Amino acid sequence: QVQLVESGGGLVQPGGSLRLSCAASGSIFSIYAMGWYRQAPGKQREFVASITSSSSTNYADSVKGRFTISRDNAKNTVYLQMNSLKPEDTAVYYCNAHHLRSYWGQGTQVTVSS
């Protein structure tokens, strides 16, 4: 079992930055592939970024060059640094951990608006 708690969401102006954190507990964090997904109102949840246990990363085309995913295994935490934010990045952002099965956090709201 893995418990995931996201933090760091909020309201930011277009062009601004936020850093999301996801703290994991309950299992051996380092073996899990970690990811961030988001869901905007009226839309399906979509992939944003992922990082494997060996720290290989992958990004959705819509965030490449603006978002950076990273992990700190000593702190059992995965991060999502979001720069050059756009209104279309507005969504609830969810943390995911995957090893044999997936676990999800409760989500954190990110709103990009002037």
PDB file of N, CA and C in Angstrom:
ATOM      1  N   GLN A   1       0.828  -1.199   0.000  1.00  0.00           N
ATOM      2  CA  GLN A   1       0.000   0.000   0.000  1.00  0.00           C
ATOM      3  C   GLN A   1       0.863   1.249   0.000  1.00  0.00           C
ATOM      4  N   VAL A   2       0.414   2.242  -0.757  1.00  0.00           N
ATOM      5  CA  VAL A   2       1.107   3.531  -0.829  1.00  0.00           C
ATOM      6  C   VAL A   2       0.084   4.624  -0.591  1.00  0.00           C
ATOM      7  N   GLN A   3       0.439   5.571   0.249  1.00  0.00           N
ATOM      8  CA  GLN A   3      -0.383   6.759   0.447  1.00  0.00           C
ATOM      9  C   GLN A   3       0.343   7.951  -0.168  1.00  0.00           C
ATOM     10  N   LEU A   4      -0.413   8.748  -0.927  1.00  0.00           N
ATOM     11  CA  LEU A   4       0.161   9.880  -1.642  1.00  0.00           C
ATOM     12  C   LEU A   4      -0.560  11.158  -1.224  1.00  0.00           C
ATOM     13  N   VAL A   5       0.204  12.200  -0.922  1.00  0.00           N
ATOM     14  CA  VAL A   5      -0.374  13.483  -0.539  1.00  0.00           C
ATOM     15  C   VAL A   5       0.272  14.581  -1.373  1.00  0.00           C
ATOM     16  N   GLU A   6      -0.533  15.234  -2.198  1.00  0.00           N
ATOM     17  CA  GLU A   6      -0.046  16.328  -3.035  1.00  0.00           C
ATOM     18  C   GLU A   6      -0.153  17.657  -2.300  1.00  0.00           C
ATOM     19  N   SER A   7       0.708  18.583  -2.674  1.00  0.00           N
ATOM     20  CA  SER A   7       0.652  19.939  -2.156  1.00  0.00           C
ATOM     21  C   SER A   7       1.291  20.875  -3.168  1.00  0.00           C
ATOM     22  N   GLY A   8       1.085  22.181  -2.950  1.00  0.00           N
ATOM     23  CA  GLY A   8       1.743  23.168  -3.785  1.00  0.00           C
ATOM     24  C   GLY A   8       0.866  23.830  -4.828  1.00  0.00           C
ATOM     25  N   GLY A   9      -0.378  23.399  -4.935  1.00  0.00           N
ATOM     26  CA  GLY A   9      -1.264  24.022  -5.900  1.00  0.00           C
ATOM     27  C   GLY A   9      -1.676  25.414  -5.445  1.00  0.00           C
ATOM     28  N   GLY A  10      -2.362  26.129  -6.342  1.00  0.00           N
ATOM     29  CA  GLY A  10      -2.825  27.463  -6.002  1.00  0.00           C
ATOM     30  C   GLY A  10      -3.197  28.254  -7.224  1.00  0.00           C
ATOM     31  N   LEU A  11      -3.351  29.556  -7.019  1.00  0.00           N
ATOM     32  CA  LEU A  11      -3.693  30.482  -8.091  1.00  0.00           C
ATOM     33  C   LEU A  11      -2.431  31.214  -8.534  1.00  0.00           C
ATOM     34  N   VAL A  12      -2.198  31.236  -9.834  1.00  0.00           N
ATOM     35  CA  VAL A  12      -1.016  31.901 -10.377  1.00  0.00           C
ATOM     36  C   VAL A  12      -1.394  32.602 -11.668  1.00  0.00           C
ATOM     37  N   GLN A  13      -0.717  33.704 -11.965  1.00  0.00           N
ATOM     38  CA  GLN A  13      -0.982  34.433 -13.204  1.00  0.00           C
ATOM     39  C   GLN A  13      -0.327  33.728 -14.386  1.00  0.00           C
ATOM     40  N   PRO A  14      -0.857  33.931 -15.573  1.00  0.00           N
ATOM     41  CA  PRO A  14      -0.214  33.369 -16.767  1.00  0.00           C
ATOM     42  C   PRO A  14       1.251  33.801 -16.840  1.00  0.00           C
ATOM     43  N   GLY A  15       2.101  32.840 -17.183  1.00  0.00           N
ATOM     44  CA  GLY A  15       3.531  33.085 -17.225  1.00  0.00           C
ATOM     45  C   GLY A  15       4.241  32.791 -15.921  1.00  0.00           C
ATOM     46  N   GLY A  16       3.468  32.555 -14.880  1.00  0.00           N
ATOM     47  CA  GLY A  16       4.052  32.282 -13.568  1.00  0.00           C
ATOM     48  C   GLY A  16       4.488  30.841 -13.394  1.00  0.00           C
ATOM     49  N   SER A  17       4.939  30.539 -12.174  1.00  0.00           N
ATOM     50  CA  SER A  17       5.467  29.214 -11.860  1.00  0.00           C
ATOM     51  C   SER A  17       4.862  28.678 -10.572  1.00  0.00           C
ATOM     52  N   LEU A  18       4.807  27.373 -10.501  1.00  0.00           N
ATOM     53  CA  LEU A  18       4.422  26.662  -9.279  1.00  0.00           C
ATOM     54  C   LEU A  18       5.237  25.385  -9.204  1.00  0.00           C
ATOM     55  N   ARG A  19       5.446  24.904  -7.987  1.00  0.00           N
ATOM     56  CA  ARG A  19       6.062  23.600  -7.815  1.00  0.00           C
ATOM     57  C   ARG A  19       5.136  22.728  -6.979  1.00  0.00           C
ATOM     58  N   LEU A  20       4.703  21.643  -7.566  1.00  0.00           N
ATOM     59  CA  LEU A  20       3.887  20.668  -6.863  1.00  0.00           C
ATOM     60  C   LEU A  20       4.780  19.615  -6.215  1.00  0.00           C
ATOM     61  N   SER A  21       4.346  19.152  -5.058  1.00  0.00           N
ATOM     62  CA  SER A  21       5.044  18.079  -4.364  1.00  0.00           C
ATOM     63  C   SER A  21       4.067  16.935  -4.099  1.00  0.00           C
ATOM     64  N   CYS A  22       4.596  15.738  -4.078  1.00  0.00           N
ATOM     65  CA  CYS A  22       3.792  14.559  -3.741  1.00  0.00           C
ATOM     66  C   CYS A  22       4.611  13.716  -2.786  1.00  0.00           C
ATOM     67  N   ALA A  23       4.157  13.651  -1.558  1.00  0.00           N
ATOM     68  CA  ALA A  23       4.839  12.873  -0.534  1.00  0.00           C
ATOM     69  C   ALA A  23       4.218  11.491  -0.446  1.00  0.00           C
ATOM     70  N   ALA A  24       5.059  10.475  -0.484  1.00  0.00           N
ATOM     71  CA  ALA A  24       4.591   9.092  -0.451  1.00  0.00           C
ATOM     72  C   ALA A  24       4.977   8.423   0.861  1.00  0.00           C
ATOM     73  N   SER A  25       4.132   7.529   1.309  1.00  0.00           N
ATOM     74  CA  SER A  25       4.425   6.756   2.508  1.00  0.00           C
ATOM     75  C   SER A  25       3.808   5.374   2.378  1.00  0.00           C
ATOM     76  N   GLY A  26       4.332   4.458   3.155  1.00  0.00           N
ATOM     77  CA  GLY A  26       3.724   3.147   3.242  1.00  0.00           C
ATOM     78  C   GLY A  26       4.403   2.054   2.467  1.00  0.00           C
ATOM     79  N   SER A  27       5.395   2.389   1.659  1.00  0.00           N
ATOM     80  CA  SER A  27       6.068   1.343   0.901  1.00  0.00           C
ATOM     81  C   SER A  27       7.459   1.830   0.504  1.00  0.00           C
ATOM     82  N   ILE A  28       8.145   1.037  -0.272  1.00  0.00           N
ATOM     83  CA  ILE A  28       9.493   1.407  -0.700  1.00  0.00           C
ATOM     84  C   ILE A  28       9.374   2.337  -1.900  1.00  0.00           C
ATOM     85  N   PHE A  29       9.517   3.618  -1.654  1.00  0.00           N
ATOM     86  CA  PHE A  29       9.254   4.636  -2.666  1.00  0.00           C
ATOM     87  C   PHE A  29      10.107   4.431  -3.908  1.00  0.00           C
ATOM     88  N   SER A  30      11.369   4.075  -3.722  1.00  0.00           N
ATOM     89  CA  SER A  30      12.314   4.075  -4.837  1.00  0.00           C
ATOM     90  C   SER A  30      11.962   3.087  -5.949  1.00  0.00           C
ATOM     91  N   ILE A  31      11.153   2.094  -5.655  1.00  0.00           N
ATOM     92  CA  ILE A  31      10.835   1.096  -6.684  1.00  0.00           C
ATOM     93  C   ILE A  31       9.681   1.524  -7.575  1.00  0.00           C
ATOM     94  N   TYR A  32       8.994   2.590  -7.184  1.00  0.00           N
ATOM     95  CA  TYR A  32       7.799   3.004  -7.900  1.00  0.00           C
ATOM     96  C   TYR A  32       8.120   3.964  -9.030  1.00  0.00           C
ATOM     97  N   ALA A  33       7.447   3.746 -10.155  1.00  0.00           N
ATOM     98  CA  ALA A  33       7.388   4.781 -11.174  1.00  0.00           C
ATOM     99  C   ALA A  33       6.363   5.804 -10.695  1.00  0.00           C
ATOM    100  N   MET A  34       6.706   7.070 -10.833  1.00  0.00           N
ATOM    101  CA  MET A  34       5.836   8.134 -10.344  1.00  0.00           C
ATOM    102  C   MET A  34       5.371   9.000 -11.515  1.00  0.00           C
ATOM    103  N   GLY A  35       4.174   9.534 -11.381  1.00  0.00           N
ATOM    104  CA  GLY A  35       3.670  10.360 -12.462  1.00  0.00           C
ATOM    105  C   GLY A  35       2.733  11.439 -11.962  1.00  0.00           C
ATOM    106  N   TRP A  36       2.532  12.412 -12.818  1.00  0.00           N
ATOM    107  CA  TRP A  36       1.549  13.467 -12.591  1.00  0.00           C
ATOM    108  C   TRP A  36       0.526  13.429 -13.727  1.00  0.00           C
ATOM    109  N   TYR A  37      -0.723  13.542 -13.337  1.00  0.00           N
ATOM    110  CA  TYR A  37      -1.832  13.615 -14.275  1.00  0.00           C
ATOM    111  C   TYR A  37      -2.668  14.826 -13.900  1.00  0.00           C
ATOM    112  N   ARG A  38      -3.509  15.268 -14.803  1.00  0.00           N
ATOM    113  CA  ARG A  38      -4.380  16.398 -14.490  1.00  0.00           C
ATOM    114  C   ARG A  38      -5.752  16.188 -15.122  1.00  0.00           C
ATOM    115  N   GLN A  39      -6.724  16.841 -14.502  1.00  0.00           N
ATOM    116  CA  GLN A  39      -8.092  16.767 -15.003  1.00  0.00           C
ATOM    117  C   GLN A  39      -8.733  18.143 -14.917  1.00  0.00           C
ATOM    118  N   ALA A  40      -9.059  18.678 -16.076  1.00  0.00           N
ATOM    119  CA  ALA A  40      -9.747  19.961 -16.156  1.00  0.00           C
ATOM    120  C   ALA A  40     -11.252  19.730 -16.114  1.00  0.00           C
ATOM    121  N   PRO A  41     -12.020  20.738 -15.727  1.00  0.00           N
ATOM    122  CA  PRO A  41     -13.481  20.574 -15.654  1.00  0.00           C
ATOM    123  C   PRO A  41     -14.062  20.111 -16.984  1.00  0.00           C
ATOM    124  N   GLY A  42     -14.869  19.063 -16.938  1.00  0.00           N
ATOM    125  CA  GLY A  42     -15.521  18.559 -18.127  1.00  0.00           C
ATOM    126  C   GLY A  42     -14.645  17.741 -19.048  1.00  0.00           C
ATOM    127  N   LYS A  43     -13.404  17.477 -18.620  1.00  0.00           N
ATOM    128  CA  LYS A  43     -12.475  16.717 -19.461  1.00  0.00           C
ATOM    129  C   LYS A  43     -11.997  15.473 -18.743  1.00  0.00           C
ATOM    130  N   GLN A  44     -11.452  14.540 -19.527  1.00  0.00           N
ATOM    131  CA  GLN A  44     -10.899  13.326 -18.938  1.00  0.00           C
ATOM    132  C   GLN A  44      -9.537  13.613 -18.312  1.00  0.00           C
ATOM    133  N   ARG A  45      -9.170  12.777 -17.373  1.00  0.00           N
ATOM    134  CA  ARG A  45      -7.842  12.889 -16.780  1.00  0.00           C
ATOM    135  C   ARG A  45      -6.801  12.591 -17.849  1.00  0.00           C
ATOM    136  N   GLU A  46      -5.733  13.375 -17.874  1.00  0.00           N
ATOM    137  CA  GLU A  46      -4.700  13.196 -18.887  1.00  0.00           C
ATOM    138  C   GLU A  46      -3.310  13.142 -18.254  1.00  0.00           C
ATOM    139  N   PHE A  47      -2.441  12.457 -18.953  1.00  0.00           N
ATOM    140  CA  PHE A  47      -1.040  12.319 -18.532  1.00  0.00           C
ATOM    141  C   PHE A  47      -0.314  13.648 -18.658  1.00  0.00           C
ATOM    142  N   VAL A  48       0.527  13.954 -17.684  1.00  0.00           N
ATOM    143  CA  VAL A  48       1.351  15.160 -17.733  1.00  0.00           C
ATOM    144  C   VAL A  48       2.836  14.801 -17.824  1.00  0.00           C
ATOM    145  N   ALA A  49       3.315  14.012 -16.861  1.00  0.00           N
ATOM    146  CA  ALA A  49       4.735  13.681 -16.815  1.00  0.00           C
ATOM    147  C   ALA A  49       4.928  12.441 -15.961  1.00  0.00           C
ATOM    148  N   SER A  50       6.033  11.734 -16.199  1.00  0.00           N
ATOM    149  CA  SER A  50       6.351  10.560 -15.397  1.00  0.00           C
ATOM    150  C   SER A  50       7.850  10.438 -15.215  1.00  0.00           C
ATOM    151  N   ILE A  51       8.230   9.705 -14.177  1.00  0.00           N
ATOM    152  CA  ILE A  51       9.643   9.447 -13.899  1.00  0.00           C
ATOM    153  C   ILE A  51       9.746   8.020 -13.371  1.00  0.00           C
ATOM    154  N   THR A  52      10.658   7.258 -13.957  1.00  0.00           N
ATOM    155  CA  THR A  52      10.798   5.864 -13.562  1.00  0.00           C
ATOM    156  C   THR A  52      11.647   5.742 -12.299  1.00  0.00           C
ATOM    157  N   SER A  53      11.781   4.512 -11.825  1.00  0.00           N
ATOM    158  CA  SER A  53      12.608   4.258 -10.648  1.00  0.00           C
ATOM    159  C   SER A  53      14.076   4.581 -10.928  1.00  0.00           C
ATOM    160  N   SER A  54      14.465   4.564 -12.196  1.00  0.00           N
ATOM    161  CA  SER A  54      15.834   4.918 -12.576  1.00  0.00           C
ATOM    162  C   SER A  54      15.935   6.361 -13.061  1.00  0.00           C
ATOM    163  N   SER A  55      14.852   7.144 -12.841  1.00  0.00           N
ATOM    164  CA  SER A  55      14.808   8.588 -13.132  1.00  0.00           C
ATOM    165  C   SER A  55      14.765   8.943 -14.607  1.00  0.00           C
ATOM    166  N   SER A  56      14.314   8.021 -15.435  1.00  0.00           N
ATOM    167  CA  SER A  56      14.009   8.387 -16.819  1.00  0.00           C
ATOM    168  C   SER A  56      12.677   9.131 -16.832  1.00  0.00           C
ATOM    169  N   THR A  57      12.602  10.178 -17.625  1.00  0.00           N
ATOM    170  CA  THR A  57      11.409  11.018 -17.617  1.00  0.00           C
ATOM    171  C   THR A  57      10.685  11.003 -18.959  1.00  0.00           C
ATOM    172  N   ASN A  58       9.400  11.337 -18.885  1.00  0.00           N
ATOM    173  CA  ASN A  58       8.573  11.428 -20.078  1.00  0.00           C
ATOM    174  C   ASN A  58       7.554  12.536 -19.843  1.00  0.00           C
ATOM    175  N   TYR A  59       7.223  13.271 -20.917  1.00  0.00           N
ATOM    176  CA  TYR A  59       6.319  14.404 -20.780  1.00  0.00           C
ATOM    177  C   TYR A  59       5.264  14.401 -21.882  1.00  0.00           C
ATOM    178  N   ALA A  60       4.104  14.927 -21.547  1.00  0.00           N
ATOM    179  CA  ALA A  60       3.109  15.201 -22.570  1.00  0.00           C
ATOM    180  C   ALA A  60       3.631  16.328 -23.456  1.00  0.00           C
ATOM    181  N   ASP A  61       3.281  16.283 -24.725  1.00  0.00           N
ATOM    182  CA  ASP A  61       3.756  17.310 -25.649  1.00  0.00           C
ATOM    183  C   ASP A  61       3.353  18.715 -25.191  1.00  0.00           C
ATOM    184  N   SER A  62       2.206  18.825 -24.561  1.00  0.00           N
ATOM    185  CA  SER A  62       1.682  20.135 -24.172  1.00  0.00           C
ATOM    186  C   SER A  62       2.492  20.808 -23.069  1.00  0.00           C
ATOM    187  N   VAL A  63       3.328  20.046 -22.374  1.00  0.00           N
ATOM    188  CA  VAL A  63       4.096  20.627 -21.259  1.00  0.00           C
ATOM    189  C   VAL A  63       5.600  20.540 -21.467  1.00  0.00           C
ATOM    190  N   LYS A  64       6.029  19.896 -22.545  1.00  0.00           N
ATOM    191  CA  LYS A  64       7.476  19.769 -22.790  1.00  0.00           C
ATOM    192  C   LYS A  64       8.131  21.135 -22.860  1.00  0.00           C
ATOM    193  N   GLY A  65       9.272  21.258 -22.182  1.00  0.00           N
ATOM    194  CA  GLY A  65       9.997  22.515 -22.167  1.00  0.00           C
ATOM    195  C   GLY A  65       9.518  23.497 -21.115  1.00  0.00           C
ATOM    196  N   ARG A  66       8.371  23.208 -20.491  1.00  0.00           N
ATOM    197  CA  ARG A  66       7.842  24.099 -19.453  1.00  0.00           C
ATOM    198  C   ARG A  66       7.794  23.426 -18.081  1.00  0.00           C
ATOM    199  N   PHE A  67       7.510  22.143 -18.057  1.00  0.00           N
ATOM    200  CA  PHE A  67       7.396  21.393 -16.803  1.00  0.00           C
ATOM    201  C   PHE A  67       8.586  20.456 -16.642  1.00  0.00           C
ATOM    202  N   THR A  68       8.985  20.243 -15.387  1.00  0.00           N
ATOM    203  CA  THR A  68      10.061  19.313 -15.074  1.00  0.00           C
ATOM    204  C   THR A  68       9.654  18.437 -13.899  1.00  0.00           C
ATOM    205  N   ILE A  69       9.716  17.134 -14.095  1.00  0.00           N
ATOM    206  CA  ILE A  69       9.438  16.193 -13.014  1.00  0.00           C
ATOM    207  C   ILE A  69      10.751  15.711 -12.424  1.00  0.00           C
ATOM    208  N   SER A  70      10.775  15.545 -11.118  1.00  0.00           N
ATOM    209  CA  SER A  70      11.968  15.046 -10.447  1.00  0.00           C
ATOM    210  C   SER A  70      11.536  14.273  -9.198  1.00  0.00           C
ATOM    211  N   ARG A  71      12.469  13.529  -8.654  1.00  0.00           N
ATOM    212  CA  ARG A  71      12.161  12.757  -7.455  1.00  0.00           C
ATOM    213  C   ARG A  71      13.336  12.805  -6.495  1.00  0.00           C
ATOM    214  N   ASP A  72      13.006  12.722  -5.210  1.00  0.00           N
ATOM    215  CA  ASP A  72      14.008  12.655  -4.151  1.00  0.00           C
ATOM    216  C   ASP A  72      13.672  11.409  -3.338  1.00  0.00           C
ATOM    217  N   ASN A  73      14.374  10.328  -3.608  1.00  0.00           N
ATOM    218  CA  ASN A  73      14.055   9.062  -2.933  1.00  0.00           C
ATOM    219  C   ASN A  73      14.335   9.122  -1.435  1.00  0.00           C
ATOM    220  N   ALA A  74      15.268   9.957  -1.020  1.00  0.00           N
ATOM    221  CA  ALA A  74      15.562  10.089   0.407  1.00  0.00           C
ATOM    222  C   ALA A  74      14.400  10.739   1.157  1.00  0.00           C
ATOM    223  N   LYS A  75      13.614  11.551   0.439  1.00  0.00           N
ATOM    224  CA  LYS A  75      12.475  12.235   1.048  1.00  0.00           C
ATOM    225  C   LYS A  75      11.143  11.608   0.655  1.00  0.00           C
ATOM    226  N   ASN A  76      11.205  10.530  -0.132  1.00  0.00           N
ATOM    227  CA  ASN A  76       9.971   9.878  -0.601  1.00  0.00           C
ATOM    228  C   ASN A  76       9.025  10.869  -1.276  1.00  0.00           C
ATOM    229  N   THR A  77       9.594  11.731  -2.106  1.00  0.00           N
ATOM    230  CA  THR A  77       8.810  12.815  -2.692  1.00  0.00           C
ATOM    231  C   THR A  77       9.119  12.953  -4.179  1.00  0.00           C
ATOM    232  N   VAL A  78       8.064  13.233  -4.938  1.00  0.00           N
ATOM    233  CA  VAL A  78       8.212  13.562  -6.347  1.00  0.00           C
ATOM    234  C   VAL A  78       7.703  14.994  -6.541  1.00  0.00           C
ATOM    235  N   TYR A  79       8.346  15.711  -7.441  1.00  0.00           N
ATOM    236  CA  TYR A  79       8.031  17.110  -7.668  1.00  0.00           C
ATOM    237  C   TYR A  79       7.620  17.336  -9.123  1.00  0.00           C
ATOM    238  N   LEU A  80       6.854  18.393  -9.317  1.00  0.00           N
ATOM    239  CA  LEU A  80       6.560  18.859 -10.664  1.00  0.00           C
ATOM    240  C   LEU A  80       6.759  20.368 -10.672  1.00  0.00           C
ATOM    241  N   GLN A  81       7.862  20.796 -11.285  1.00  0.00           N
ATOM    242  CA  GLN A  81       8.133  22.219 -11.439  1.00  0.00           C
ATOM    243  C   GLN A  81       7.428  22.688 -12.704  1.00  0.00           C
ATOM    244  N   MET A  82       6.548  23.656 -12.555  1.00  0.00           N
ATOM    245  CA  MET A  82       5.745  24.149 -13.677  1.00  0.00           C
ATOM    246  C   MET A  82       6.092  25.609 -13.933  1.00  0.00           C
ATOM    247  N   ASN A  83       6.643  25.884 -15.088  1.00  0.00           N
ATOM    248  CA  ASN A  83       7.008  27.243 -15.483  1.00  0.00           C
ATOM    249  C   ASN A  83       6.186  27.671 -16.691  1.00  0.00           C
ATOM    250  N   SER A  84       6.180  28.975 -16.944  1.00  0.00           N
ATOM    251  CA  SER A  84       5.464  29.532 -18.105  1.00  0.00           C
ATOM    252  C   SER A  84       4.029  29.006 -18.165  1.00  0.00           C
ATOM    253  N   LEU A  85       3.361  29.075 -17.044  1.00  0.00           N
ATOM    254  CA  LEU A  85       2.020  28.501 -16.962  1.00  0.00           C
ATOM    255  C   LEU A  85       1.035  29.251 -17.844  1.00  0.00           C
ATOM    256  N   LYS A  86       0.100  28.481 -18.392  1.00  0.00           N
ATOM    257  CA  LYS A  86      -0.927  29.010 -19.282  1.00  0.00           C
ATOM    258  C   LYS A  86      -2.314  28.741 -18.688  1.00  0.00           C
ATOM    259  N   PRO A  87      -3.302  29.511 -19.075  1.00  0.00           N
ATOM    260  CA  PRO A  87      -4.662  29.237 -18.569  1.00  0.00           C
ATOM    261  C   PRO A  87      -5.119  27.805 -18.833  1.00  0.00           C
ATOM    262  N   GLU A  88      -4.684  27.221 -19.929  1.00  0.00           N
ATOM    263  CA  GLU A  88      -5.086  25.853 -20.241  1.00  0.00           C
ATOM    264  C   GLU A  88      -4.419  24.810 -19.353  1.00  0.00           C
ATOM    265  N   ASP A  89      -3.485  25.234 -18.505  1.00  0.00           N
ATOM    266  CA  ASP A  89      -2.906  24.320 -17.509  1.00  0.00           C
ATOM    267  C   ASP A  89      -3.788  24.198 -16.270  1.00  0.00           C
ATOM    268  N   THR A  90      -4.837  25.000 -16.206  1.00  0.00           N
ATOM    269  CA  THR A  90      -5.747  24.947 -15.072  1.00  0.00           C
ATOM    270  C   THR A  90      -6.400  23.576 -14.970  1.00  0.00           C
ATOM    271  N   ALA A  91      -6.264  22.947 -13.808  1.00  0.00           N
ATOM    272  CA  ALA A  91      -6.797  21.599 -13.604  1.00  0.00           C
ATOM    273  C   ALA A  91      -6.525  21.170 -12.169  1.00  0.00           C
ATOM    274  N   VAL A  92      -7.107  20.048 -11.808  1.00  0.00           N
ATOM    275  CA  VAL A  92      -6.702  19.360 -10.590  1.00  0.00           C
ATOM    276  C   VAL A  92      -5.574  18.411 -10.985  1.00  0.00           C
ATOM    277  N   TYR A  93      -4.463  18.514 -10.298  1.00  0.00           N
ATOM    278  CA  TYR A  93      -3.287  17.707 -10.599  1.00  0.00           C
ATOM    279  C   TYR A  93      -3.193  16.555  -9.593  1.00  0.00           C
ATOM    280  N   TYR A  94      -3.030  15.352 -10.141  1.00  0.00           N
ATOM    281  CA  TYR A  94      -2.988  14.141  -9.340  1.00  0.00           C
ATOM    282  C   TYR A  94      -1.628  13.472  -9.442  1.00  0.00           C
ATOM    283  N   CYS A  95      -1.173  12.981  -8.317  1.00  0.00           N
ATOM    284  CA  CYS A  95       0.056  12.195  -8.258  1.00  0.00           C
ATOM    285  C   CYS A  95      -0.288  10.717  -8.398  1.00  0.00           C
ATOM    286  N   ASN A  96       0.551   9.997  -9.104  1.00  0.00           N
ATOM    287  CA  ASN A  96       0.347   8.562  -9.302  1.00  0.00           C
ATOM    288  C   ASN A  96       1.631   7.804  -8.997  1.00  0.00           C
ATOM    289  N   ALA A  97       1.468   6.676  -8.330  1.00  0.00           N
ATOM    290  CA  ALA A  97       2.584   5.760  -8.088  1.00  0.00           C
ATOM    291  C   ALA A  97       2.218   4.411  -8.683  1.00  0.00           C
ATOM    292  N   HIS A  98       3.159   3.808  -9.394  1.00  0.00           N
ATOM    293  CA  HIS A  98       2.842   2.547 -10.050  1.00  0.00           C
ATOM    294  C   HIS A  98       3.953   1.524  -9.880  1.00  0.00           C
ATOM    295  N   HIS A  99       3.555   0.366  -9.338  1.00  0.00           N
ATOM    296  CA  HIS A  99       4.424  -0.818  -9.295  1.00  0.00           C
ATOM    297  C   HIS A  99       3.489  -1.999  -9.090  1.00  0.00           C
ATOM    298  N   LEU A 100       3.233  -2.741 -10.118  1.00  0.00           N
ATOM    299  CA  LEU A 100       2.255  -3.838 -10.143  1.00  0.00           C
ATOM    300  C   LEU A 100       0.812  -3.326 -10.136  1.00  0.00           C
ATOM    301  N   ARG A 101       0.577  -2.211  -9.437  1.00  0.00           N
ATOM    302  CA  ARG A 101      -0.728  -1.557  -9.478  1.00  0.00           C
ATOM    303  C   ARG A 101      -0.527  -0.070  -9.267  1.00  0.00           C
ATOM    304  N   SER A 102      -1.587   0.699  -9.520  1.00  0.00           N
ATOM    305  CA  SER A 102      -1.484   2.150  -9.400  1.00  0.00           C
ATOM    306  C   SER A 102      -2.139   2.652  -8.123  1.00  0.00           C
ATOM    307  N   TYR A 103      -1.552   3.713  -7.586  1.00  0.00           N
ATOM    308  CA  TYR A 103      -2.096   4.424  -6.447  1.00  0.00           C
ATOM    309  C   TYR A 103      -2.229   5.891  -6.829  1.00  0.00           C
ATOM    310  N   TRP A 104      -3.240   6.566  -6.258  1.00  0.00           N
ATOM    311  CA  TRP A 104      -3.507   7.959  -6.582  1.00  0.00           C
ATOM    312  C   TRP A 104      -3.615   8.806  -5.331  1.00  0.00           C
ATOM    313  N   GLY A 105      -3.169  10.048  -5.463  1.00  0.00           N
ATOM    314  CA  GLY A 105      -3.401  11.013  -4.413  1.00  0.00           C
ATOM    315  C   GLY A 105      -4.770  11.646  -4.567  1.00  0.00           C
ATOM    316  N   GLN A 106      -5.063  12.600  -3.681  1.00  0.00           N
ATOM    317  CA  GLN A 106      -6.378  13.227  -3.665  1.00  0.00           C
ATOM    318  C   GLN A 106      -6.465  14.404  -4.624  1.00  0.00           C
ATOM    319  N   GLY A 107      -5.330  14.872  -5.107  1.00  0.00           N
ATOM    320  CA  GLY A 107      -5.305  15.967  -6.067  1.00  0.00           C
ATOM    321  C   GLY A 107      -5.087  17.323  -5.423  1.00  0.00           C
ATOM    322  N   THR A 108      -4.524  18.228  -6.224  1.00  0.00           N
ATOM    323  CA  THR A 108      -4.329  19.605  -5.790  1.00  0.00           C
ATOM    324  C   THR A 108      -4.717  20.526  -6.949  1.00  0.00           C
ATOM    325  N   GLN A 109      -5.438  21.584  -6.631  1.00  0.00           N
ATOM    326  CA  GLN A 109      -5.959  22.474  -7.662  1.00  0.00           C
ATOM    327  C   GLN A 109      -4.906  23.469  -8.106  1.00  0.00           C
ATOM    328  N   VAL A 110      -4.756  23.592  -9.416  1.00  0.00           N
ATOM    329  CA  VAL A 110      -3.910  24.623 -10.021  1.00  0.00           C
ATOM    330  C   VAL A 110      -4.792  25.479 -10.906  1.00  0.00           C
ATOM    331  N   THR A 111      -4.795  26.776 -10.630  1.00  0.00           N
ATOM    332  CA  THR A 111      -5.587  27.716 -11.416  1.00  0.00           C
ATOM    333  C   THR A 111      -4.668  28.786 -11.979  1.00  0.00           C
ATOM    334  N   VAL A 112      -4.682  28.918 -13.296  1.00  0.00           N
ATOM    335  CA  VAL A 112      -3.849  29.919 -13.977  1.00  0.00           C
ATOM    336  C   VAL A 112      -4.791  30.968 -14.558  1.00  0.00           C
ATOM    337  N   SER A 113      -4.751  32.142 -13.973  1.00  0.00           N
ATOM    338  CA  SER A 113      -5.692  33.181 -14.374  1.00  0.00           C
ATOM    339  C   SER A 113      -5.171  34.550 -13.969  1.00  0.00           C
ATOM    340  N   SER A 114      -5.508  35.541 -14.780  1.00  0.00           N
ATOM    341  CA  SER A 114      -5.141  36.906 -14.421  1.00  0.00           C
ATOM    342  C   SER A 114      -6.278  37.592 -13.666  1.00  0.00           C
TER     343      SER A 114
END
